[in-house]
Coordinates of C-alpha atoms and ligand atoms in Angstrom, one line a residue:
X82 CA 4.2 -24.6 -17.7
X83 CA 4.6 -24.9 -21.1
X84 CA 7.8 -22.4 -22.7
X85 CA 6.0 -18.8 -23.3
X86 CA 2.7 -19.7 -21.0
X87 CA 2.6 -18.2 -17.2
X88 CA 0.2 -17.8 -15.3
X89 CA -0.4 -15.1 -11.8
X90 CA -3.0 -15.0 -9.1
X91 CA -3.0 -14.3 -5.3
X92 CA -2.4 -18.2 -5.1
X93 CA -0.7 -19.2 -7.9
X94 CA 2.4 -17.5 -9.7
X95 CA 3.8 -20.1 -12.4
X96 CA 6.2 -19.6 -15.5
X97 CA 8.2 -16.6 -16.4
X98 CA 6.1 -13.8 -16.6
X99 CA 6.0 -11.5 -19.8
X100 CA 5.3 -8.1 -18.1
X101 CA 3.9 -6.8 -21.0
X102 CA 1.7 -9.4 -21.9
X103 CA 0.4 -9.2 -18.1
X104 CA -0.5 -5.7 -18.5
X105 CA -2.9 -6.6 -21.7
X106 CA -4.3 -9.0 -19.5
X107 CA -5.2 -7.6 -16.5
X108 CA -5.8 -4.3 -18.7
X109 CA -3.8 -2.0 -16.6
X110 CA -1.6 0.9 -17.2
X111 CA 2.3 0.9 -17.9
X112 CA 4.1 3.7 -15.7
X113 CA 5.3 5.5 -18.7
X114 CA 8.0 8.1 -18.4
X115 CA 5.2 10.5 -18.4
X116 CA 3.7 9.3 -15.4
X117 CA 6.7 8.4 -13.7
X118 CA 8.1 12.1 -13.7
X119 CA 4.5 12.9 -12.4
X120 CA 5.0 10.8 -9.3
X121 CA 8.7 12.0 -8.7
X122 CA 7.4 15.7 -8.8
X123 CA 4.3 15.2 -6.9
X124 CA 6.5 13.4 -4.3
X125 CA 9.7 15.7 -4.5
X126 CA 11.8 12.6 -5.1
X127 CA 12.8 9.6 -7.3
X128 CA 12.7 6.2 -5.7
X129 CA 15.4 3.5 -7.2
X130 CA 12.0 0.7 -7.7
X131 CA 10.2 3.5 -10.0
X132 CA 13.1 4.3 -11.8
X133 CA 14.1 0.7 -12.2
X134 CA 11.0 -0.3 -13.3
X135 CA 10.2 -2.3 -10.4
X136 CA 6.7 -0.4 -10.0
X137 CA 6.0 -1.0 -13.6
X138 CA 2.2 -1.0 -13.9
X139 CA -1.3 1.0 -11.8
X140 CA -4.4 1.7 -11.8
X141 CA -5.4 5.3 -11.6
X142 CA -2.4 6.9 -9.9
X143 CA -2.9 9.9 -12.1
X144 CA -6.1 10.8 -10.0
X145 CA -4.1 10.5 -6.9
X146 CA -1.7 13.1 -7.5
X147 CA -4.1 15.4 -8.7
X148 CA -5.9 15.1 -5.5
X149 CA -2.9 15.4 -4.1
X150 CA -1.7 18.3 -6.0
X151 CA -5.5 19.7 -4.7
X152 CA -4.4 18.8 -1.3
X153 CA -7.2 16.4 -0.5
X154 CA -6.6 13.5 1.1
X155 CA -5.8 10.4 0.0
X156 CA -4.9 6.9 2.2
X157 CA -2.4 3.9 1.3
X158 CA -3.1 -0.2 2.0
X159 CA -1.5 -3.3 1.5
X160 CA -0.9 -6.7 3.2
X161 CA 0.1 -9.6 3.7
X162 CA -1.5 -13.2 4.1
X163 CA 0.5 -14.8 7.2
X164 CA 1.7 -18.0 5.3
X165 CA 5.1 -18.5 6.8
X166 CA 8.6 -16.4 7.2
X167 CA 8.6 -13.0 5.7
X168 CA 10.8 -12.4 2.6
X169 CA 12.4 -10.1 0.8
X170 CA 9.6 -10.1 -1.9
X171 CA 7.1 -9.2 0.9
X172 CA 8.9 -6.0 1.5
X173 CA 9.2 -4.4 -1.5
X174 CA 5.5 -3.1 -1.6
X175 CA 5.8 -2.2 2.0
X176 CA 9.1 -0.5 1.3
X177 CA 7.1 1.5 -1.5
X178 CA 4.3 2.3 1.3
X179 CA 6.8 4.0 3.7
X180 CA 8.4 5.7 1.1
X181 CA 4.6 7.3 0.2
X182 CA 4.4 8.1 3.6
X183 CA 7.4 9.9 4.1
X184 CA 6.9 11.9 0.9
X185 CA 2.9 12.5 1.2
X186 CA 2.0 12.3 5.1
X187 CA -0.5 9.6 4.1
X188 CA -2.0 7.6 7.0
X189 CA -0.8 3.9 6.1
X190 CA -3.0 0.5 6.9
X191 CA -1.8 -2.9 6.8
X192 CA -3.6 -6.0 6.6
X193 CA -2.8 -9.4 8.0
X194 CA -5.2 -11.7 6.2
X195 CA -4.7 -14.8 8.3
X196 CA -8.4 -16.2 7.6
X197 CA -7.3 -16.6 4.3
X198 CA -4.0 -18.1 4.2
X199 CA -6.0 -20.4 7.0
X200 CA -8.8 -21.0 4.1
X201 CA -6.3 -21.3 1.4
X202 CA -2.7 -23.4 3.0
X203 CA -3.9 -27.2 3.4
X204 CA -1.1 -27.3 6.2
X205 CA -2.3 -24.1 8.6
X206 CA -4.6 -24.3 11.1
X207 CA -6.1 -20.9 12.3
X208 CA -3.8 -20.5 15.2
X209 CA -0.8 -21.1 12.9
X210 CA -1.8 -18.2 11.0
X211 CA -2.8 -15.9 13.7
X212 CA 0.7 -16.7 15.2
X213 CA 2.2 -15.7 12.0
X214 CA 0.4 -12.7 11.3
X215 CA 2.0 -11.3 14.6
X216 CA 5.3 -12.4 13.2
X217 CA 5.1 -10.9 9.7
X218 CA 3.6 -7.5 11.9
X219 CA 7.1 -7.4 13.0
X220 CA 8.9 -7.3 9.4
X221 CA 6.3 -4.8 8.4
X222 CA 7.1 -1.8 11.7
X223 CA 11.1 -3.1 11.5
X224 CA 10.4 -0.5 8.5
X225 CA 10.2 2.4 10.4
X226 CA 6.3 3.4 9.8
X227 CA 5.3 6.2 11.9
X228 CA 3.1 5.0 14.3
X229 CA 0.8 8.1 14.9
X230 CA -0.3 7.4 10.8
X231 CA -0.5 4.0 10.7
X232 CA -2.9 1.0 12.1
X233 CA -2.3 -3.1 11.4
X234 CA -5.1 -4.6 10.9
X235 CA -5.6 -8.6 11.6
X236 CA -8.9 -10.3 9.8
X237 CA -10.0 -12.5 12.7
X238 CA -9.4 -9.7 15.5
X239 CA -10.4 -6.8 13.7
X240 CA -13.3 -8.6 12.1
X241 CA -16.5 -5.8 13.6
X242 CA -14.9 -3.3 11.7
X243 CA -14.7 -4.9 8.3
X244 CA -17.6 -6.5 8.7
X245 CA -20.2 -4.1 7.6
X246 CA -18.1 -2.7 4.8
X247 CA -17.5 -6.6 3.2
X248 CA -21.2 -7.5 3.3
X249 CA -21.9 -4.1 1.1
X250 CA -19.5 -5.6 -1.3
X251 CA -20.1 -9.3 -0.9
X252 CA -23.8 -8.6 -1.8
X253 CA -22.5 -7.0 -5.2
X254 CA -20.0 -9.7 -6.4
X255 CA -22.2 -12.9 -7.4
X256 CA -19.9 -16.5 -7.7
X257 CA -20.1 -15.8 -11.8
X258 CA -17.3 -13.0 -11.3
X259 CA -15.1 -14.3 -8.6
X260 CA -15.2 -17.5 -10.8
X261 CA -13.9 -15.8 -13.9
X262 CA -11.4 -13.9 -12.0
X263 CA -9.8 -16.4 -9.6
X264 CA -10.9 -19.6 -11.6
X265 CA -13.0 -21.3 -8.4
X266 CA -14.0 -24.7 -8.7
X267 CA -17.1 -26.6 -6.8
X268 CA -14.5 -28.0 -5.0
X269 CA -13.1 -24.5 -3.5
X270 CA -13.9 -24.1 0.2
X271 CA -16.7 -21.3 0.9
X272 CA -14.3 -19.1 3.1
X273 CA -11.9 -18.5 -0.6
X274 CA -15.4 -17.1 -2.6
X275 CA -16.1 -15.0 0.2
X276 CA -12.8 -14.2 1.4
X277 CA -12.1 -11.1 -1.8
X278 CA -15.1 -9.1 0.3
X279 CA -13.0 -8.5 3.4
X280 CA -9.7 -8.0 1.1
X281 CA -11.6 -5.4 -0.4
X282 CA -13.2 -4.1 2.8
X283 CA -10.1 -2.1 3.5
X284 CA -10.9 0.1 0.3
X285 CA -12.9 1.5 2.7
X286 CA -11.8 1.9 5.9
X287 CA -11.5 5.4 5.4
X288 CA -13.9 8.2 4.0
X289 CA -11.1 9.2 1.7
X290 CA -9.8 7.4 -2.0
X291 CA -7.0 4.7 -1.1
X292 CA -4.1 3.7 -3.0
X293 CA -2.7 0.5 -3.0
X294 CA 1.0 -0.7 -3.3
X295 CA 0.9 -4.2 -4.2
X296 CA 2.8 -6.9 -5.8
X297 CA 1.0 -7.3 -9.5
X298 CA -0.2 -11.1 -8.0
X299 CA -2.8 -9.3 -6.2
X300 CA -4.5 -7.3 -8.8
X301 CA -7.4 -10.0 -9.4
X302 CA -9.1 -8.7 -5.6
X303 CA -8.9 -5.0 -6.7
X304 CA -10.4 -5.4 -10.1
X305 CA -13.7 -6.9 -8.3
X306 CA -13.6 -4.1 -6.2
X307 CA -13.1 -1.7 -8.9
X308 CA -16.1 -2.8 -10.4
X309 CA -18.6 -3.0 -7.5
X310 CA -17.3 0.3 -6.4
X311 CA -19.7 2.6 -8.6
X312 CA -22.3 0.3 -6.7
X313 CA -21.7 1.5 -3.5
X314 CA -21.1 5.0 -4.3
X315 CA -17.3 5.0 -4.1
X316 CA -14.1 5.6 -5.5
X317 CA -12.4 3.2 -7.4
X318 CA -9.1 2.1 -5.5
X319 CA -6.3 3.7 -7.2
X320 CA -3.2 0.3 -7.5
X321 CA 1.0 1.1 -8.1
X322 CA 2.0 -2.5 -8.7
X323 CA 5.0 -4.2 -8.6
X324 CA 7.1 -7.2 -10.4
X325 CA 7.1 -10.4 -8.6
X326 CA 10.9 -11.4 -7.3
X327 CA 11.4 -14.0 -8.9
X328 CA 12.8 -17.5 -7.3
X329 CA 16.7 -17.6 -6.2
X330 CA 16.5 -20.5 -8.8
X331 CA 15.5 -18.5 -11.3
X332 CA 13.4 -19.8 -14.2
X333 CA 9.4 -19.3 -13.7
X334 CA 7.1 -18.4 -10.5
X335 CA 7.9 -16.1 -7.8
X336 CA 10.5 -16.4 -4.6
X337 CA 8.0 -17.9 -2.4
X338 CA 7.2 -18.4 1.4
X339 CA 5.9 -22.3 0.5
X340 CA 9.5 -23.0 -0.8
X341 CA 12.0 -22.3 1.4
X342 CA 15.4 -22.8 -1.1
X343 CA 13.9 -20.2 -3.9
X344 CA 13.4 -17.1 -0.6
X345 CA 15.7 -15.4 1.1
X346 CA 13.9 -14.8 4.2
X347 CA 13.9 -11.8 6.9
X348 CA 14.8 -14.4 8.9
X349 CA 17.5 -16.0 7.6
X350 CA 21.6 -16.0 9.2
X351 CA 24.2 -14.9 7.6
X352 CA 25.6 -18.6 7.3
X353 CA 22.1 -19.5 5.4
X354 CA 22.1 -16.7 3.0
X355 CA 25.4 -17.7 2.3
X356 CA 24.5 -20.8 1.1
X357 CA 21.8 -20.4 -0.1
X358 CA 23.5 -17.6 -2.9
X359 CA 26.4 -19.5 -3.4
X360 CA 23.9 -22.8 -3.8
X361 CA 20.8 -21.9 -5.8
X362 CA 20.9 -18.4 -7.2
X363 CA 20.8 -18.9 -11.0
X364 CA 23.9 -18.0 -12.7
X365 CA 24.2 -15.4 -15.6
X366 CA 27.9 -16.8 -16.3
X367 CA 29.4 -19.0 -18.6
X368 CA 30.4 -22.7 -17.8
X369 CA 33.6 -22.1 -17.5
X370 CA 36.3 -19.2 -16.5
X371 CA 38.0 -18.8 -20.1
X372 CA 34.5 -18.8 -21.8
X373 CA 32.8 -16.1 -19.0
X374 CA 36.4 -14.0 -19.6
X375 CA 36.0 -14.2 -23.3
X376 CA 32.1 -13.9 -23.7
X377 CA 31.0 -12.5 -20.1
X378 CA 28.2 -13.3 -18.1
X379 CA 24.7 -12.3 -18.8
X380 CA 23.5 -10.1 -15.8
X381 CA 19.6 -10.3 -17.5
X382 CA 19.4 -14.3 -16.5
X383 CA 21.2 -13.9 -13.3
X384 CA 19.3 -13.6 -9.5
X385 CA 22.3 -12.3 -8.0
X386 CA 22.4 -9.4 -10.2
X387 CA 18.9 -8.9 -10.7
X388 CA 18.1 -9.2 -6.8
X389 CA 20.7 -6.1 -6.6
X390 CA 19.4 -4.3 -9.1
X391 CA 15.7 -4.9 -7.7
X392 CA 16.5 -4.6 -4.4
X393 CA 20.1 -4.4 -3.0
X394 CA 21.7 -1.9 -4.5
X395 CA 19.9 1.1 -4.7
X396 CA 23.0 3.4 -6.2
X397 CA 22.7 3.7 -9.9
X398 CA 26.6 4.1 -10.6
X399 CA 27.7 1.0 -8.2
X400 CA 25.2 -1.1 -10.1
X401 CA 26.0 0.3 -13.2
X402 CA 29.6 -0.2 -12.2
X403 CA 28.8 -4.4 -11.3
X404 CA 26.9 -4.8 -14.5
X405 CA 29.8 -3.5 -16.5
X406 CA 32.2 -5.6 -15.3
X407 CA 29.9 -8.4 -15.1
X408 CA 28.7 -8.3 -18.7
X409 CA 32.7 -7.7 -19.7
X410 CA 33.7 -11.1 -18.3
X411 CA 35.7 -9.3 -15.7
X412 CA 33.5 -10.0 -12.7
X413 CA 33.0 -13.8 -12.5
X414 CA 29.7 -15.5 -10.5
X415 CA 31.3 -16.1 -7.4
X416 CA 32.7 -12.6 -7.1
X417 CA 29.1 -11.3 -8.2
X418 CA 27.7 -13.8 -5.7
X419 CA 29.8 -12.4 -3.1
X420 CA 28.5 -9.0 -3.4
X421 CA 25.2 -10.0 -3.0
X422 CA 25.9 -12.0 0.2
X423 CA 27.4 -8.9 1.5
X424 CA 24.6 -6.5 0.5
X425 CA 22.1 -9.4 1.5
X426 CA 23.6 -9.3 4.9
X427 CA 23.8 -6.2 5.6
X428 CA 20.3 -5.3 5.2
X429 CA 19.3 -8.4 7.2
X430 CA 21.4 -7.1 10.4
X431 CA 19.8 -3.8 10.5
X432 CA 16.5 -5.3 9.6
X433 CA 16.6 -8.1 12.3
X434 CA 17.4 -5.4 14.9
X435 CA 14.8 -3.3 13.9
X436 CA 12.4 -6.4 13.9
X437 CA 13.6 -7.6 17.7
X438 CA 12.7 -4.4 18.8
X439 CA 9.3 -3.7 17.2
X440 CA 8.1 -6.4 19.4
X441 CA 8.2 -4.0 22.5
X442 CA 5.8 -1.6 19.7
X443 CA 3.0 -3.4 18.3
X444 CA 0.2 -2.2 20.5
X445 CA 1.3 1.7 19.1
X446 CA 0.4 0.5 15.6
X447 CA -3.3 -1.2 17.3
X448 CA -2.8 -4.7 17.8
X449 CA -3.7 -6.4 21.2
X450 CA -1.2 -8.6 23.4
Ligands
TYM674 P1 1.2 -12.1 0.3 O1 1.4 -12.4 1.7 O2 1.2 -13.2 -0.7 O3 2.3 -11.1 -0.1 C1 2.4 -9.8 0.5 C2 2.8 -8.8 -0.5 O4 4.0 -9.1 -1.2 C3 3.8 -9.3 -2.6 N1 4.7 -10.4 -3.0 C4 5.8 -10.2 -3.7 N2 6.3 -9.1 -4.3 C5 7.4 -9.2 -5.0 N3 8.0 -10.4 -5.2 C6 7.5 -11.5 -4.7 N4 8.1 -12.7 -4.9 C7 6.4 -11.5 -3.9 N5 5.6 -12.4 -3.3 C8 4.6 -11.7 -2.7 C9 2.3 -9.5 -2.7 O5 1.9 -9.1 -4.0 C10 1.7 -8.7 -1.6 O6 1.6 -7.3 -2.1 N6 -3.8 -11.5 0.1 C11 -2.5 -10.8 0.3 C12 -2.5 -10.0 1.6 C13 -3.2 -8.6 1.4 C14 -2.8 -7.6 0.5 C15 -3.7 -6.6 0.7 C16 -1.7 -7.5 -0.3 C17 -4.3 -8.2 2.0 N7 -4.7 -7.0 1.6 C18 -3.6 -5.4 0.0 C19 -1.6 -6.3 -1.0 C20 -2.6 -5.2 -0.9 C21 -1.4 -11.8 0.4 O7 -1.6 -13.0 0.6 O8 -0.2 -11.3 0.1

């Protein structure tokens, strides 16, 4: 990518992305402090990825809480397309779902998309992504969704349901518009032009207005559906996006299932996201120890930082206290490496655990053996 240029879709998240730029070009809304203390009213409590700017950006949310606040109903989506491991970039949305669950008693749907990472992945055949898309199930209800509220939904087993509802849509959305928002070629496969219908086909899965936590990559489906949806006599999905992690290596894209050194997986050991840190995390820190105690290290460059304050470290004053030292020179990279390796693990035991056991608990949240 040339310097200054990026580019983000579903499939493709290249460059380093300039957040306000993206916003003018998608033509969505900031969260402004304005909105923000609306949400953190509405919902009776602050979340560290809102106040941290990690939701950044949405579509409508406004109209949500005032249904809310009207106590009318309102639903939450979002997905996944089973490509490979889970990361930790895959959970923040689905972090952000729970968390509206918890705070608004909204039923929650989740959809595994594997006809499209099948359509989209040269290297996946269809049962590689129906494997996965039990896998990634796991990572999603190792969250603690309440199970009474909330249905998974896989494309190719669930596919009666969503079928009516993404041939309304499909009928609306003529190859003109999903060429100008996905940038389709003649040689795209027919399964990608159709595929934004069934993504969209969730909208709808219940008589009530949706809201969708999503990272900001997957925007392009919703604005299609935002524009067919006075077509069919319904509401507009309402969208909360967030910032794309970027890659352990820092510089442009996103951390990516596809590239296995730039993610730190669900997956991973403790030995691996060891190395990994210590290996290819970007470093904020001067080249050498005299220079970072003299000058200090830059905690706006560096992954380990940023994936704490993103992510891992969800008390303000801790991070606050890290940054400080950090920027000072005290803290070098290895010790701010360290902490992260720590926090990094941590999470990943409890996680792990919690994704072992969901395996017994799938069929509560509607997926078959
Ligand atoms: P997928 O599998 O690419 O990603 C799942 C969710 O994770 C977000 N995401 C990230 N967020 C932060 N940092 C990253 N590095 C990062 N990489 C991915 C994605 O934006 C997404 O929210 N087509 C979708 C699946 C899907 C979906 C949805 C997603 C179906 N319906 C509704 C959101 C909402 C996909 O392939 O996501």
């Amino acid at each position: 990518m040339p310097n200054g240029e990026f580019v983000v879709t579903p499939w493709q998240v290249d460059g380093v992305i300039d957040y306000d730029k993206l916003i003018k070009r998608f033509g969505t809304q900031r969260i402004d402090p304005a909105m923000r203390k609306k949400i953190v009213e509405a919902a009776g409590q602050d979340h560290f990825m809102l106040r941290r700017g990690v939701f950044f950006s949405h579509r409508d949310m406004g109209g949500i809480i005032d249904l809310h606040k009207k106590s009318k109903p309102f639903f939450v989506y979002t997905g996944r397309g089973p490509s490979g491991a889970t990361h930790i970039g895959h959970l923040v949305p689905w972090i952000f779902a729970k968390w509206l669950q918890d705070r608004f008693g909204v039923n929650v749907y989740f959809q595994l998309t594997d006809d499209e990472k099948f359509f989209s992945k040269k290297g996946l055949s269809l049962d590689d992504t129906m494997g996965l898309a039990r896998e990634n199930a796991l990572d999603f209800v190792a969250l603690g969704f309440d199970p009474a509220k909330t249905k998974i939904v896989i494309d190719t087993q669930d596919i009666a349901r969503l079928y009516p509802i993404a041939a309304q849509i499909a009928k609306r959305i003529n190859f003109s518009n999903t060429k100008a928002v996905f940038g389709f070629g003649g040689e795209t496969n027919i399964g990608m032009i159709f595929y934004t219908a069934i993504q969209s086909a969730m909208c709808y899965i219940e008589d009530a207005p949706v809201l969708i936590p999503l990272g900001v990559d997957q925007d392009p489906h919703f604005r299609l559906t935002r524009d067919v949806a006075p077509l069919l006599k319904k509401p507009k999905p309402a969208l909360i996006h967030n910032m794309m992690m970027p890659p352990l290596h820092g510089g442009g894209g996103k951390m990516s299932s596809s590239e296995s050194n730039s993610a730190i997986f669900t997956t991973d050991s403790p030995g691996d996201v060891k190395r990994k840190i210590n290996k290819h995390a970007f470093s904020g820190g001067r080249p050498d120890i005299d220079e970072h105690r003299r000058l200090g290290g830059n905690p706006d460059i560096d992954i380990a930082y940023q994936y704490l304050r993103m992510f891992f470290e969800p008390d303000d004053a801790k991070l606050e206290e890290i940054r400080a030292d950090y920027a000072s020179g005290r803290m070098l990279t290895g010790e701010l490496k360290a902490i992260l390796i720590e926090r990094v693990n941590e999470y990943l035991a409890a996680h792990q655990e919690a994704r072992e056991r969901a395996r017994d608990h799938l069929d509560e949240y509607g997926l078959g053996p």
